[in-house]
PDB file of C-alpha atoms in Angstrom:
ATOM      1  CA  UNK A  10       0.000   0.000   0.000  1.00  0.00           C
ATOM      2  CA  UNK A  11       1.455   3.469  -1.040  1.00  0.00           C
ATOM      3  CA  UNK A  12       2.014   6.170   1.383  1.00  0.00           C
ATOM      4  CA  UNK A  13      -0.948   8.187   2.254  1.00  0.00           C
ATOM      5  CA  UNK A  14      -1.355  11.939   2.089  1.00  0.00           C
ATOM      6  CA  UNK A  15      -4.462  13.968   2.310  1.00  0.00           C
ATOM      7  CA  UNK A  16      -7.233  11.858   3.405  1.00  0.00           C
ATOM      8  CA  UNK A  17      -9.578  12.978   0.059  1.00  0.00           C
ATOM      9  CA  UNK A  18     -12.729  11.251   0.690  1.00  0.00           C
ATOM     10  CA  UNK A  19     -14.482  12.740  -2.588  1.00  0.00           C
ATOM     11  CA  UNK A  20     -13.046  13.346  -6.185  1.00  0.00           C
ATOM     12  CA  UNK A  21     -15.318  15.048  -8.784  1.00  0.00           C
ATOM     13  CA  UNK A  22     -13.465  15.146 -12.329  1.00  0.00           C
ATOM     14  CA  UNK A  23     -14.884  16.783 -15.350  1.00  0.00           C
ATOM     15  CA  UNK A  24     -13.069  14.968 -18.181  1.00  0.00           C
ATOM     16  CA  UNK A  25     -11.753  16.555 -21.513  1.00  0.00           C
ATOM     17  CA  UNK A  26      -8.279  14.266 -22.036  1.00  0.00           C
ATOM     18  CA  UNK A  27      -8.651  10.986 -21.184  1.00  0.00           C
ATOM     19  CA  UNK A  28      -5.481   9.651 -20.524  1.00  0.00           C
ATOM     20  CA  UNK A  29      -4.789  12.592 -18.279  1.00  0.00           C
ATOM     21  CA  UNK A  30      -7.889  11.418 -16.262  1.00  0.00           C
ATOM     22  CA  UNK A  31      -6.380   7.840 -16.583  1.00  0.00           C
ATOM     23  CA  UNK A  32      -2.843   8.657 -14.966  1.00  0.00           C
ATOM     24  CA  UNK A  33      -4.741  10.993 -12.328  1.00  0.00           C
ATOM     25  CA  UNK A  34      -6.973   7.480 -10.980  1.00  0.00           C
ATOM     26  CA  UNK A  35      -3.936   5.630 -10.771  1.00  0.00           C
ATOM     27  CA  UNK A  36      -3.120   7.972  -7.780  1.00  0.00           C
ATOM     28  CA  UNK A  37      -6.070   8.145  -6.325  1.00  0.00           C
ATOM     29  CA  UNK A  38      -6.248   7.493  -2.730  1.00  0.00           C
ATOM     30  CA  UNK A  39      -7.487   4.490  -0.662  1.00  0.00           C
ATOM     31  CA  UNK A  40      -8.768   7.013   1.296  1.00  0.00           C
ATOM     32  CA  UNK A  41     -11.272   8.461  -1.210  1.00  0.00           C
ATOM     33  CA  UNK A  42     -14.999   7.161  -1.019  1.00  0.00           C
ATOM     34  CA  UNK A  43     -17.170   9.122  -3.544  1.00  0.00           C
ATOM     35  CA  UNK A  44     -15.884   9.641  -7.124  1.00  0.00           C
ATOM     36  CA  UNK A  45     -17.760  12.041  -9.551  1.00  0.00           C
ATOM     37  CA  UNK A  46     -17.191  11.762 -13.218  1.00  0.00           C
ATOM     38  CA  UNK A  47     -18.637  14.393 -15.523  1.00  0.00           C
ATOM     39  CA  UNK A  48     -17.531  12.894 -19.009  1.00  0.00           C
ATOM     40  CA  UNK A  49     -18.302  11.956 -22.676  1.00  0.00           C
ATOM     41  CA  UNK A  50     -15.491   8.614 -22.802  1.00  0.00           C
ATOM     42  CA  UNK A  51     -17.817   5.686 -22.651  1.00  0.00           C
ATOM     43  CA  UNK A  52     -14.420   3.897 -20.466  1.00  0.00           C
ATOM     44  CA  UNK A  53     -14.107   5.783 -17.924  1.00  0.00           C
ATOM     45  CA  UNK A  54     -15.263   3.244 -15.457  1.00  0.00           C
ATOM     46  CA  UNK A  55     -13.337   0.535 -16.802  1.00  0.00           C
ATOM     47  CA  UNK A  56     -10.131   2.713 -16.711  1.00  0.00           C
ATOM     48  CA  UNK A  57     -11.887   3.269 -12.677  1.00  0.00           C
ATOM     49  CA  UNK A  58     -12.050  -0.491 -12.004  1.00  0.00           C
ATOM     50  CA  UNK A  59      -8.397  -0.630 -12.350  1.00  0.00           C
ATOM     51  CA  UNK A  60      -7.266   1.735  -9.543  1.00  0.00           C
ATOM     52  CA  UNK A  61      -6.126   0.372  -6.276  1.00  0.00           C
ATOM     53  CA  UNK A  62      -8.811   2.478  -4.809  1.00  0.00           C
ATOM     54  CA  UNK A  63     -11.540   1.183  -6.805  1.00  0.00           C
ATOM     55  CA  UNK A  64     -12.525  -1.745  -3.964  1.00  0.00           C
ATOM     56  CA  UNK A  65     -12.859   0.754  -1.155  1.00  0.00           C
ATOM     57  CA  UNK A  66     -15.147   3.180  -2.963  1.00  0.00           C
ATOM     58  CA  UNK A  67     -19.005   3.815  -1.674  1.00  0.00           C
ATOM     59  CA  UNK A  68     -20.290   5.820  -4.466  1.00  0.00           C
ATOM     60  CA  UNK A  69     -19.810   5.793  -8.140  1.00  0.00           C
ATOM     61  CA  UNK A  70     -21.930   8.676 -10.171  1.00  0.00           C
ATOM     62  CA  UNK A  71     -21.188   8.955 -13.828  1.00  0.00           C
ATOM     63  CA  UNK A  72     -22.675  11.796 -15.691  1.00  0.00           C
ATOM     64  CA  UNK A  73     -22.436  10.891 -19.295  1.00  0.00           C
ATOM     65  CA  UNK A  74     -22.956  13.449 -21.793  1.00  0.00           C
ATOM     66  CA  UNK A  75     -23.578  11.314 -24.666  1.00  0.00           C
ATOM     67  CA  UNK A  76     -26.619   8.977 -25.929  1.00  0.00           C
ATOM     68  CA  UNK A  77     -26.623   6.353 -23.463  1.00  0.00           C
ATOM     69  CA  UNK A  78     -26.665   3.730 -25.900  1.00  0.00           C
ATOM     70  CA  UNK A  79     -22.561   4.611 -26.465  1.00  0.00           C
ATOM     71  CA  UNK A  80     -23.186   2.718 -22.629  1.00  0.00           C
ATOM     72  CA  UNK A  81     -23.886  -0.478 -23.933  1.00  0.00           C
ATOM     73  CA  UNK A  82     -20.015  -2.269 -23.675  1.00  0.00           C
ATOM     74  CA  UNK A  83     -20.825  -1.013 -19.856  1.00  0.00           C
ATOM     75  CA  UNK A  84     -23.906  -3.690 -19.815  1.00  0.00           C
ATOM     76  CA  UNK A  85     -21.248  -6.478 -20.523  1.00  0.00           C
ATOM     77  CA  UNK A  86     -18.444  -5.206 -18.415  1.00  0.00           C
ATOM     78  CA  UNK A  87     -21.121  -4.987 -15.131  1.00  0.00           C
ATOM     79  CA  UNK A  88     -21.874  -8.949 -16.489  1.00  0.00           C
ATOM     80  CA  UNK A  89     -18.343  -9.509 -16.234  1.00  0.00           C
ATOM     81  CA  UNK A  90     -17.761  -7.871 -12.841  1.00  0.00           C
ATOM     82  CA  UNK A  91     -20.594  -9.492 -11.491  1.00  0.00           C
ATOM     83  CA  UNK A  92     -19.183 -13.268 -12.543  1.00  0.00           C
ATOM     84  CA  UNK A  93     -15.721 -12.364 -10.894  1.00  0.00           C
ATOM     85  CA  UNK A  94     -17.637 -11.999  -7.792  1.00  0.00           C
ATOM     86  CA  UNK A  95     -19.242 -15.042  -8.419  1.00  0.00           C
ATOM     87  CA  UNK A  96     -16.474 -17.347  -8.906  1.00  0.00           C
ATOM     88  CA  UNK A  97     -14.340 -15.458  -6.302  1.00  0.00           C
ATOM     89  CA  UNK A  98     -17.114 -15.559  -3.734  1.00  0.00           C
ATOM     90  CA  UNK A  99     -16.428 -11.847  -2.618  1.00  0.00           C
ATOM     91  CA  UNK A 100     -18.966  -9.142  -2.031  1.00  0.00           C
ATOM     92  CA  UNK A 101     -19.494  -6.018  -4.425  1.00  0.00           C
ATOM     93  CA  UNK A 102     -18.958  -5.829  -7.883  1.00  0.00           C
ATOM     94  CA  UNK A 103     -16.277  -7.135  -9.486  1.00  0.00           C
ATOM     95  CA  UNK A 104     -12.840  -4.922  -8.391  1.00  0.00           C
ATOM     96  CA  UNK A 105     -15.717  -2.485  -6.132  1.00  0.00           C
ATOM     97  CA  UNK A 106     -15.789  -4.712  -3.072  1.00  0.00           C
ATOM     98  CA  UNK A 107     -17.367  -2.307  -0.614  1.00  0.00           C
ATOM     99  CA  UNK A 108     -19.659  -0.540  -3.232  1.00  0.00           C
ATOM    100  CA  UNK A 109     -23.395  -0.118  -1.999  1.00  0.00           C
ATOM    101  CA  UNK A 110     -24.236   2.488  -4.989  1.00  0.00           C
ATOM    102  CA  UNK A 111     -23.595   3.116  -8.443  1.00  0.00           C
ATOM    103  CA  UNK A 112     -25.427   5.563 -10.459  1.00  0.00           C
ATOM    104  CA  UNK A 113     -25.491   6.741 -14.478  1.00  0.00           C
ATOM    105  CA  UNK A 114     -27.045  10.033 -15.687  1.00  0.00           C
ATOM    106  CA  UNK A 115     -27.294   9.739 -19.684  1.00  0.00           C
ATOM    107  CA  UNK A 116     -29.374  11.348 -22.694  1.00  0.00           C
ATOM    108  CA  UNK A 117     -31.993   9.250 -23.498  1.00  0.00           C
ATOM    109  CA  UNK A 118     -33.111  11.447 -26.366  1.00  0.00           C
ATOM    110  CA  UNK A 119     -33.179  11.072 -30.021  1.00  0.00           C
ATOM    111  CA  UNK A 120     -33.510  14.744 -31.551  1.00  0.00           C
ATOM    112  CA  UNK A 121     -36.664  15.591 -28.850  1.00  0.00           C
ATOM    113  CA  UNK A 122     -38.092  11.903 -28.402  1.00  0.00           C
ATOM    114  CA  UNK A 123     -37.735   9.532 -25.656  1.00  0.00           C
ATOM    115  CA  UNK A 124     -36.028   7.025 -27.117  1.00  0.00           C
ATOM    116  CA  UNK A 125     -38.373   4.013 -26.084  1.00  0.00           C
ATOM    117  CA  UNK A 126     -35.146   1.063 -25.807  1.00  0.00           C
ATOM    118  CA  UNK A 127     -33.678   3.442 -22.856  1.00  0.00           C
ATOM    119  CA  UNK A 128     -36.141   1.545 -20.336  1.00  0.00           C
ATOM    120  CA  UNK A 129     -34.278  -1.830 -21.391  1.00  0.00           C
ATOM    121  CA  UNK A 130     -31.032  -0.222 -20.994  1.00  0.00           C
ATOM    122  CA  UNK A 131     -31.568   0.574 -17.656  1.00  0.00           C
ATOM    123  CA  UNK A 132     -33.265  -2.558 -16.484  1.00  0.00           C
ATOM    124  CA  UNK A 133     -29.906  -4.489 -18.286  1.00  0.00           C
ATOM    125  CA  UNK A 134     -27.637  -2.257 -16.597  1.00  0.00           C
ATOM    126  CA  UNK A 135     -29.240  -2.263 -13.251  1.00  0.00           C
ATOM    127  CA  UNK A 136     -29.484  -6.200 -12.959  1.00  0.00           C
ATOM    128  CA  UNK A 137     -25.825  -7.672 -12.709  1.00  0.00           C
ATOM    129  CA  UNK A 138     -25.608  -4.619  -9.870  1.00  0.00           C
ATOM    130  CA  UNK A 139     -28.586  -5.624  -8.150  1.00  0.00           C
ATOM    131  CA  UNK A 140     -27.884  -9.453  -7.917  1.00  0.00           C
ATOM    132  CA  UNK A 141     -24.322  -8.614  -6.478  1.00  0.00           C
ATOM    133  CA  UNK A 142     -26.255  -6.409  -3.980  1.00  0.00           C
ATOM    134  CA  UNK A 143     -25.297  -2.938  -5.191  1.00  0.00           C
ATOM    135  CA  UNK A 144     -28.271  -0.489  -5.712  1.00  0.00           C
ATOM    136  CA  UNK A 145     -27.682   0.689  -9.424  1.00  0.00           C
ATOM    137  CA  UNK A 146     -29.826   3.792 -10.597  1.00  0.00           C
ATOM    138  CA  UNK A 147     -29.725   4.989 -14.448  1.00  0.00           C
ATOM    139  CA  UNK A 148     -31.538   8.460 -14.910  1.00  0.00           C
ATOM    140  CA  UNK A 149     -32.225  10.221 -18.107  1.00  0.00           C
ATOM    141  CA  UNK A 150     -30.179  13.643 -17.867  1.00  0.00           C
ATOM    142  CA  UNK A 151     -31.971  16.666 -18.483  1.00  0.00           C
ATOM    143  CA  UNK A 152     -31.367  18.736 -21.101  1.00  0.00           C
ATOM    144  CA  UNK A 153     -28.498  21.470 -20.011  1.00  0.00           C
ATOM    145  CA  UNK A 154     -28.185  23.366 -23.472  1.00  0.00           C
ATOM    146  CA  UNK A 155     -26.822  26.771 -22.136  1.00  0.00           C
ATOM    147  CA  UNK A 156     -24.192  24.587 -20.283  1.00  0.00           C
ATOM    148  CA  UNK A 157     -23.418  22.597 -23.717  1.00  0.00           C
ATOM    149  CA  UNK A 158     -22.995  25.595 -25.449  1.00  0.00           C
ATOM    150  CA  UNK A 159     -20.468  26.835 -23.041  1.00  0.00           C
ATOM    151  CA  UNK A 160     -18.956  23.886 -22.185  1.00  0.00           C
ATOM    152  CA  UNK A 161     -18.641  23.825 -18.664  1.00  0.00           C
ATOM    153  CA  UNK A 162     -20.811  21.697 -16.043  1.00  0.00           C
ATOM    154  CA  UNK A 163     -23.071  24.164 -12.765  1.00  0.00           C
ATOM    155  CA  UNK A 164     -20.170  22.598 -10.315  1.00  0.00           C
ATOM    156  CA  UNK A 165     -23.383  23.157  -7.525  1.00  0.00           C
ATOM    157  CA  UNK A 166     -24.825  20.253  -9.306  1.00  0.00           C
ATOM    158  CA  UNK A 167     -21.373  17.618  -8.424  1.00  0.00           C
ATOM    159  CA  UNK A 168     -22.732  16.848  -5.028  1.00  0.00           C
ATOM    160  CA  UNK A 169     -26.283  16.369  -5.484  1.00  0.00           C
ATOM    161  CA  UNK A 170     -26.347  12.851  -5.783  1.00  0.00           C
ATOM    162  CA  UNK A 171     -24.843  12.213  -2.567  1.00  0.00           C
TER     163      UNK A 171
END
């Protein structure tokens, strides 16, 4: 285990370069609990499951700024995480251990319809979660144009979800 420093318990990161974000969650702490990712890279959490930290985090909340349906490989790598458990016989999910929540905010608009598969995305998503005992939410996002247009996220909105 690596030498400690400041005991961060939550990390919010709004992503633009991806493999900065990747050598930034190889250092994050074991100490940190929540992690907030404001992103449009569909492997973020896969790059997430790799960090030491990932098996003592509580919360997971990925705001994804892209048609959810860019999620699907996620689908399969929550089927995968849930078999490890299975044949390892741990608790959590997969390389998430200790994690009692996971939650995805998406677009589930096509132009200005509801896009009427996003209901079996979500139920998909939410199962392999919910048989490992993690509660799994998938919400559609609402429509932020002005903040699109700007591109910048309301940071008030970061800690809502906890």
């Amino acid at each position: 285990m690596r030498e400690q420093g400041i005991p961060l318990k939550t990390l919010a990161i709004y992503s633009t370069n991806i493999n900065l974000t990747a050598i930034l969650l190889r250092f994050v702490p074991d100490t940190t609990r929540h992690v907030y990712f404001h992103s449009w890279w569909n492997g973020i959490v896969s790059v997430l499951s790799s960090c030491s930290a990932a098996r003592y985090l509580e919360t997971v909340t990925y705001e994804y700024w892209s048609h959810y349906r860019r999620l699907l490989p996620m689908v399969e790598l929550a089927e995968s995480w849930r078999e490890q458990s299975i044949v390892a016989g741990s608790k959590g999910m997969g390389p998430f251990e200790n994690l009692p929540q996971f939650s995805i905010e998406t677009t589930p608009f096509i132009g200005d319809e509801l896009d009427e598969s996003f209901a079996d995305f979500t139920d998909r998503l939410k199962k392999p979660f919910e048989e490992c005992g993690v509660k799994c939410s998938v919400r559609p996002m609402l429509r932020r144009l002005h903040w699109d247009f700007m591109g910048v996220s309301p940071v008030h909105s970061y800690f809502n979800y906890y």
